[in-house]
C-alpha atoms as an extended CHARMM CRD file, in Angstrom:
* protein
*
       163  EXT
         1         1  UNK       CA              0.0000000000        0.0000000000        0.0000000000  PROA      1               0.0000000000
         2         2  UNK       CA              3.0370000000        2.1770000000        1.0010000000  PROA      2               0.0000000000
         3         3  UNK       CA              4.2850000000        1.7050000000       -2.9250000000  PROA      3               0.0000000000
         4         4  UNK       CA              1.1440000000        2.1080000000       -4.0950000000  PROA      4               0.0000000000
         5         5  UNK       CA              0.1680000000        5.7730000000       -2.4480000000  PROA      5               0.0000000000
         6         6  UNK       CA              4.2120000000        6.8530000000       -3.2770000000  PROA      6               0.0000000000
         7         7  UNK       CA              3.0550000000        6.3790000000       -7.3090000000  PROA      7               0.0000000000
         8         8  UNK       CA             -0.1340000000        7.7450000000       -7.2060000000  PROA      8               0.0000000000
         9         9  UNK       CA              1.7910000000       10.8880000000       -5.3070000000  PROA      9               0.0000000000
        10        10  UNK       CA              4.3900000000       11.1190000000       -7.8090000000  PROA      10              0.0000000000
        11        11  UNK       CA              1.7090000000       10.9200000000      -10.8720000000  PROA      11              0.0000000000
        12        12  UNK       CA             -0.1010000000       13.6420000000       -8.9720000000  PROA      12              0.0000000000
        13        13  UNK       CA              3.1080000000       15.7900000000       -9.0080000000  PROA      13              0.0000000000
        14        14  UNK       CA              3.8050000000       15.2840000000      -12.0190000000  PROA      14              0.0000000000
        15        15  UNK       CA              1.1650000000       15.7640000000      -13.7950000000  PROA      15              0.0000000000
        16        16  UNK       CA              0.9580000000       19.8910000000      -13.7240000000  PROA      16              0.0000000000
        17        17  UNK       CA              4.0740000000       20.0330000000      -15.0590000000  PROA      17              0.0000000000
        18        18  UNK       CA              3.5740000000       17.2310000000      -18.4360000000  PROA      18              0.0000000000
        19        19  UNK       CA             -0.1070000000       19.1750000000      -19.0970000000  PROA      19              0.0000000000
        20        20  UNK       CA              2.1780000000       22.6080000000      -18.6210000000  PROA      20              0.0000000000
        21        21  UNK       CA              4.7150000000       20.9270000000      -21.0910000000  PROA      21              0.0000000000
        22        22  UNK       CA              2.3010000000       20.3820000000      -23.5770000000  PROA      22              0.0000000000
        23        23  UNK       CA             -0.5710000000       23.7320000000      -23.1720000000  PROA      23              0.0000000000
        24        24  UNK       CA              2.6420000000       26.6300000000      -23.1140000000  PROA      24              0.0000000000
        25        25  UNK       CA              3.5820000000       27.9970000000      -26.3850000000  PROA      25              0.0000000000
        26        26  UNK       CA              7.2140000000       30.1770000000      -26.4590000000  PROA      26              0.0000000000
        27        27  UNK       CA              6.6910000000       33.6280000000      -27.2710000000  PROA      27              0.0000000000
        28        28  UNK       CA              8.1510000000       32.4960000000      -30.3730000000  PROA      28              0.0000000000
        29        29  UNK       CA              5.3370000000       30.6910000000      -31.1690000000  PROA      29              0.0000000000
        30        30  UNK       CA              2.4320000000       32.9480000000      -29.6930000000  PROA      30              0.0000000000
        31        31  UNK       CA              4.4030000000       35.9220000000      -31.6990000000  PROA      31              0.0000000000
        32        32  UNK       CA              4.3170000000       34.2170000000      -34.7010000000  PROA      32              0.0000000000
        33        33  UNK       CA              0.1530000000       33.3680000000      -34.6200000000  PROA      33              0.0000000000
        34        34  UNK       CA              0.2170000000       36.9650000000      -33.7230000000  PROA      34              0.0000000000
        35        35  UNK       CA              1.8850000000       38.1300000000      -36.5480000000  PROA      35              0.0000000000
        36        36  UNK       CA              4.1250000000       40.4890000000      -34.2440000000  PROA      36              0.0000000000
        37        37  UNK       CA              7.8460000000       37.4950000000      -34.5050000000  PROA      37              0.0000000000
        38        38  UNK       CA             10.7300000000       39.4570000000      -35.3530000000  PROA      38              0.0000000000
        39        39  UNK       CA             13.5460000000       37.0350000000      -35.5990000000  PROA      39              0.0000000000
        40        40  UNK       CA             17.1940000000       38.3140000000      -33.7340000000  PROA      40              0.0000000000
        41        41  UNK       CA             18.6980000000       38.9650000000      -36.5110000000  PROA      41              0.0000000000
        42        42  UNK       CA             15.9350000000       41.1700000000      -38.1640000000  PROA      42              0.0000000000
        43        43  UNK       CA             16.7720000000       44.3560000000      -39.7640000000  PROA      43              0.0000000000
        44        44  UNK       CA             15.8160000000       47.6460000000      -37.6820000000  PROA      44              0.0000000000
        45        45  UNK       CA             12.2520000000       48.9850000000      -38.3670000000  PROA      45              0.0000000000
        46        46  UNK       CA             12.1750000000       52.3420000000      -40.1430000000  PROA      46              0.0000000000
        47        47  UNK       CA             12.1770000000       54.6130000000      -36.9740000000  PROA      47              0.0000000000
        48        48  UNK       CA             14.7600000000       52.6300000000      -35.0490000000  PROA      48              0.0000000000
        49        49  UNK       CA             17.0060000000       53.4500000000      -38.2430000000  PROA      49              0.0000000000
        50        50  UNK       CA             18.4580000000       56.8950000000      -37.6470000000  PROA      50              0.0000000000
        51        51  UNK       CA             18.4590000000       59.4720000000      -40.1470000000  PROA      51              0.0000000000
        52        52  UNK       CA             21.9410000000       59.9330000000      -41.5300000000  PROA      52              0.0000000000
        53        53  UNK       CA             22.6460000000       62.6520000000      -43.9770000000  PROA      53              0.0000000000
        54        54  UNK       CA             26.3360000000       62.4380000000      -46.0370000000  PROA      54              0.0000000000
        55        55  UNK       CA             28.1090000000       66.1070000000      -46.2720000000  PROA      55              0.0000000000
        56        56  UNK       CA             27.7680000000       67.8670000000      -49.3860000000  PROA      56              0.0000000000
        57        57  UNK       CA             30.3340000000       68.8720000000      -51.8020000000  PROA      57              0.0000000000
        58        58  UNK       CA             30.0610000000       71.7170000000      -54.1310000000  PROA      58              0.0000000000
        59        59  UNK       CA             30.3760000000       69.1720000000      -57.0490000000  PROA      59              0.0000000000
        60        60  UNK       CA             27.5890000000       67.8080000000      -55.8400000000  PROA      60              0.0000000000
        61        61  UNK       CA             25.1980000000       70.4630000000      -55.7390000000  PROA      61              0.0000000000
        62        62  UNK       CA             26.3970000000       71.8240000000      -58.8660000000  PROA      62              0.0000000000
        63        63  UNK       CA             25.4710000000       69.6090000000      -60.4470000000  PROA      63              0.0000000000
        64        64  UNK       CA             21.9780000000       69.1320000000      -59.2200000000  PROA      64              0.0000000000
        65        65  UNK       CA             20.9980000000       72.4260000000      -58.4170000000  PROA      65              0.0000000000
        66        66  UNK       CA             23.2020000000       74.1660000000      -61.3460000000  PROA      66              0.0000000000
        67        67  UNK       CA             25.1960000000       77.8010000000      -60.5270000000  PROA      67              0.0000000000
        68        68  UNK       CA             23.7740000000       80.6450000000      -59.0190000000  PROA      68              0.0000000000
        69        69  UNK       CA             23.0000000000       82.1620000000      -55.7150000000  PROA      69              0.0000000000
        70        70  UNK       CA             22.5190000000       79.2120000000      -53.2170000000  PROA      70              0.0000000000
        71        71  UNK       CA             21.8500000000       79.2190000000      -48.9040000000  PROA      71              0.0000000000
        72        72  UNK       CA             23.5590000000       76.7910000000      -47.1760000000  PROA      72              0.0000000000
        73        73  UNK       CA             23.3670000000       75.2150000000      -43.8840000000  PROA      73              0.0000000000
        74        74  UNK       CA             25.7270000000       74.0170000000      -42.0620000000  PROA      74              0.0000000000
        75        75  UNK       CA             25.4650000000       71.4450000000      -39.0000000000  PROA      75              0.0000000000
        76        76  UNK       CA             27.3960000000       72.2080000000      -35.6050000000  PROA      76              0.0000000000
        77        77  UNK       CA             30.2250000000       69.8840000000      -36.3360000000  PROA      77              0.0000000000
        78        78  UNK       CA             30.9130000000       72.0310000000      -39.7200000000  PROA      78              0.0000000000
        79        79  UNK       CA             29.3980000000       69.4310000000      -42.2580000000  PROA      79              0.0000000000
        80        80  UNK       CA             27.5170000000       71.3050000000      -45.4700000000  PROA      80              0.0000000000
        81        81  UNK       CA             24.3510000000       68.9630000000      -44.8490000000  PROA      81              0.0000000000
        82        82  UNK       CA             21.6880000000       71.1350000000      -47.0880000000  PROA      82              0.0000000000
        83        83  UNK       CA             21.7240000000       73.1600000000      -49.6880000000  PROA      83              0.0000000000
        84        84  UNK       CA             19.0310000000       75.4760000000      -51.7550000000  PROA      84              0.0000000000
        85        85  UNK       CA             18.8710000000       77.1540000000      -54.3580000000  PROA      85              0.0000000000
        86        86  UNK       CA             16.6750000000       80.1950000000      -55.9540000000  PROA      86              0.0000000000
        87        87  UNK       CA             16.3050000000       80.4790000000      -59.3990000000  PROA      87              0.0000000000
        88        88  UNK       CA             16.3030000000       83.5790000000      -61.5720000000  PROA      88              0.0000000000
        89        89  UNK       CA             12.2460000000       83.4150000000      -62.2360000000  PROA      89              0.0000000000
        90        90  UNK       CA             11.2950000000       85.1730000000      -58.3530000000  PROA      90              0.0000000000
        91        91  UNK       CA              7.6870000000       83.3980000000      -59.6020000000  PROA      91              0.0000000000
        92        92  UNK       CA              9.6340000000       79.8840000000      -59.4680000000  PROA      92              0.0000000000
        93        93  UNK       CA              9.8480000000       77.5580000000      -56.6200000000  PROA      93              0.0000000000
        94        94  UNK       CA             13.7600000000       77.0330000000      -55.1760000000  PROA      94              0.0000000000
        95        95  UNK       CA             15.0730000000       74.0370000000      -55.0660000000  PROA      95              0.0000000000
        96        96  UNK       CA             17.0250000000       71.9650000000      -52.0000000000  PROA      96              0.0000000000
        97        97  UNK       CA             19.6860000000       69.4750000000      -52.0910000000  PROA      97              0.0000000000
        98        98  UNK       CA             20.8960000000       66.9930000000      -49.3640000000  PROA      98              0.0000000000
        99        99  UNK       CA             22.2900000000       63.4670000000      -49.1930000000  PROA      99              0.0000000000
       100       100  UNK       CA             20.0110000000       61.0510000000      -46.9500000000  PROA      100             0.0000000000
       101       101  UNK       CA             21.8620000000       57.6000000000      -46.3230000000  PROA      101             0.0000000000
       102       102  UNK       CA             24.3960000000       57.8550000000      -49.4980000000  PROA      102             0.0000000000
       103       103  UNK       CA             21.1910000000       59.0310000000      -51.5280000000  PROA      103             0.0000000000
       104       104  UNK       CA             21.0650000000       62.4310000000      -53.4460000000  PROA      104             0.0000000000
       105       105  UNK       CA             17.4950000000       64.4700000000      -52.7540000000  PROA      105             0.0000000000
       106       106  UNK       CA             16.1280000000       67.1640000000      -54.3930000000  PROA      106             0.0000000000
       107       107  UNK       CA             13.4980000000       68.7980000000      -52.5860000000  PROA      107             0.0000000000
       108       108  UNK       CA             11.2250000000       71.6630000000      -53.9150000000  PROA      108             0.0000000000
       109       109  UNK       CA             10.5070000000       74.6420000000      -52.0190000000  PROA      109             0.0000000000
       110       110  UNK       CA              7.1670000000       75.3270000000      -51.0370000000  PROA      110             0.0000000000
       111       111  UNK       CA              6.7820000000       78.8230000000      -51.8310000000  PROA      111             0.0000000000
       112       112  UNK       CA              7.6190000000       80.9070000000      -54.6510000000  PROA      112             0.0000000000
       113       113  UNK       CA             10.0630000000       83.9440000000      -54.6870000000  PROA      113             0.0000000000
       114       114  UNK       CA             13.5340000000       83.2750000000      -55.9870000000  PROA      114             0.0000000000
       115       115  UNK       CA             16.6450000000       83.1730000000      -53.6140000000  PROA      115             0.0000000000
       116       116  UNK       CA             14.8140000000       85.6970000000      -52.0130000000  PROA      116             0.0000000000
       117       117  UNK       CA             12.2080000000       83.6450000000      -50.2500000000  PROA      117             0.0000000000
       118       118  UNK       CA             14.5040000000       81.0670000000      -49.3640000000  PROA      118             0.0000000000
       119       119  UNK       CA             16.5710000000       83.2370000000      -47.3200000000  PROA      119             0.0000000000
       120       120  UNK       CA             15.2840000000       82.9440000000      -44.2120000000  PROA      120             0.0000000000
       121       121  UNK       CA             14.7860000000       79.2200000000      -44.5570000000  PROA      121             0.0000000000
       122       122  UNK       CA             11.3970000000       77.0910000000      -45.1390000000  PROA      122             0.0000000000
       123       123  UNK       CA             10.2740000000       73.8070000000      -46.1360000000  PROA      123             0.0000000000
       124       124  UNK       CA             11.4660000000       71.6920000000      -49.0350000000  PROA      124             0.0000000000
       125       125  UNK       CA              9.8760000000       68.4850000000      -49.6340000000  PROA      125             0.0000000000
       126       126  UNK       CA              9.5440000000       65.7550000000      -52.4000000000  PROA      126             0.0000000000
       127       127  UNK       CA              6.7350000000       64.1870000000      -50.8700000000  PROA      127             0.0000000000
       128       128  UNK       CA              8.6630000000       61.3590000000      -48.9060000000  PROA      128             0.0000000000
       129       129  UNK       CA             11.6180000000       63.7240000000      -47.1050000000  PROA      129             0.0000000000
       130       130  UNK       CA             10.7100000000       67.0410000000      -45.8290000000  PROA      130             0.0000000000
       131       131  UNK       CA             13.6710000000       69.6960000000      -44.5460000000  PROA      131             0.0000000000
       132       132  UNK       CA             12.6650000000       72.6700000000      -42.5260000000  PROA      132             0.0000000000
       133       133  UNK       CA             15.0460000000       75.1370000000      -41.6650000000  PROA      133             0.0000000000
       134       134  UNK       CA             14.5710000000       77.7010000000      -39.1760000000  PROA      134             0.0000000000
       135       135  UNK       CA             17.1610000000       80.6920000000      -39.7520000000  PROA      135             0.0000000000
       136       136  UNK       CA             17.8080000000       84.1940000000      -38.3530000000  PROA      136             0.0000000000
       137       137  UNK       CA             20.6850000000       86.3470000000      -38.5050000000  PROA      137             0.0000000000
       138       138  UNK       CA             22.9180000000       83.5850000000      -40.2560000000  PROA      138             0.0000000000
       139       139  UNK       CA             21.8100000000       80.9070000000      -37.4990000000  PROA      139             0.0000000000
       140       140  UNK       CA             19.5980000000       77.6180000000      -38.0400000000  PROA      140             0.0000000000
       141       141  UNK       CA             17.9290000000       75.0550000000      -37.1360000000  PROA      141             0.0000000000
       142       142  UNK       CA             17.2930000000       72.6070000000      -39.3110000000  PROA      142             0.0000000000
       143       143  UNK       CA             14.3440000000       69.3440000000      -39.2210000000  PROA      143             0.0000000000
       144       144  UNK       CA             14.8970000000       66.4870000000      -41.1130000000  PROA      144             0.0000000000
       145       145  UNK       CA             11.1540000000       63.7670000000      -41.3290000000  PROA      145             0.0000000000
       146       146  UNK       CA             10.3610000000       60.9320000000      -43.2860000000  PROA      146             0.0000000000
       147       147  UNK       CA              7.3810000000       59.8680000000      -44.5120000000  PROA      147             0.0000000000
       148       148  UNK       CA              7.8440000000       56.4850000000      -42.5440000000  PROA      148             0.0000000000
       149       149  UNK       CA              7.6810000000       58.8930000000      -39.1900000000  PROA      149             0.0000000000
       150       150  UNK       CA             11.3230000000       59.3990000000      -38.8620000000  PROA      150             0.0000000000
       151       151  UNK       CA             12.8170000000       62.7080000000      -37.6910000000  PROA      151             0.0000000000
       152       152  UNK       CA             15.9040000000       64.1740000000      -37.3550000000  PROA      152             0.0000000000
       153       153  UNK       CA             16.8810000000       67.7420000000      -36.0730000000  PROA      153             0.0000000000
       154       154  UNK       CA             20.0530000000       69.3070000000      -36.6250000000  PROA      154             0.0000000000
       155       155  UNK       CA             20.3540000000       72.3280000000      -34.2540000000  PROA      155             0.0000000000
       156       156  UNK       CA             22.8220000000       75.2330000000      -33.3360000000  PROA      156             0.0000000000
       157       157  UNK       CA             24.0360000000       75.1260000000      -37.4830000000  PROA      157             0.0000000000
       158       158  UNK       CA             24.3530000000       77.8110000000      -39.7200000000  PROA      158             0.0000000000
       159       159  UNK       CA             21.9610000000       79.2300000000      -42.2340000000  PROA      159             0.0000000000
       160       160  UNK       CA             24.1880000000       81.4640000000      -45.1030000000  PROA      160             0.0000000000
       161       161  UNK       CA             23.1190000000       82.8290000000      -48.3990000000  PROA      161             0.0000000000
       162       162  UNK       CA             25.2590000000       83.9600000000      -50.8690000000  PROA      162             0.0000000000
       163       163  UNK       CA             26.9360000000       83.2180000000      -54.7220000000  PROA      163             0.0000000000
């Protein structure tokens, strides 16, 4: 009897943890039917990727933007990250330039007015990146978004217009 009530104890014990065994699914498993499993070695989601924008050369926005009068801002650590530029027609729409992730961008101003309405900054856009720059008295600020939700700002640079 003594053998008898030591087995039916040890089933008894046992027994939570086989059903718990077989009912638990990893979070693996209940991520997966939930359609939320990102496996380890997944790539970053859009806004955990941080917005990195490449310097500019003159070259390079020369040849995108063409000559003329351009305003140019420049990040704290002295990197050319933006530039615009204003074309001749004042009833035209400037242009900006700046290099998101090894990628060239041209933006379009939002307002009309030559160099002359860029000057004190604005908003540029191509409908996926949008640059604002804040500027006064040859200081900026400059906000970098992305249509995913991703923003950058850029702060303490410098805003200068000129040939």
């Amino acid at each position: 009897m003594h053998l008898r009530l030591s087995v039916v104890l040890s089933l008894t014990a046992a027994l939570p943890l086989a059903l718990a065994a077989c009912s638990d699914k990893s979070e693996e498993e209940i991520a997966k039917e939930n359609n939320t499993y990102l496996p380890a070695d997944a790539p970053p989601t859009a806004k955990e990727r941080p917005i990195v924008l490449d310097a500019l050369t003159q070259a390079d926005y020369e040849a995108r933007l063409g000559s003329g009068p351009t305003c140019r801002f420049t990040s704290a650590d002295g990197r050319e990250l933006f530039v615009a530029a204003g074309p001749a027609n004042g009833a035209a729409k400037g242009k900006g330039l700046l290099k998101l992730g090894g990628d060239f961008r041209t933006l379009q101003a939002d307002t009309a007015g030559g160099i002359e309405a860029i000057q004190n900054g604005g908003r540029f856009s191509d409908g996926n990146v949008i640059a604002v720059i804040e500027a006064a008295g040859g200081q900026g600020d400059m906000t970098v978004a992305i249509a995913d939700g991703n923003e950058a700002r850029f702060d303490d640079g410098l805003w200068t217009c000129g040939a």
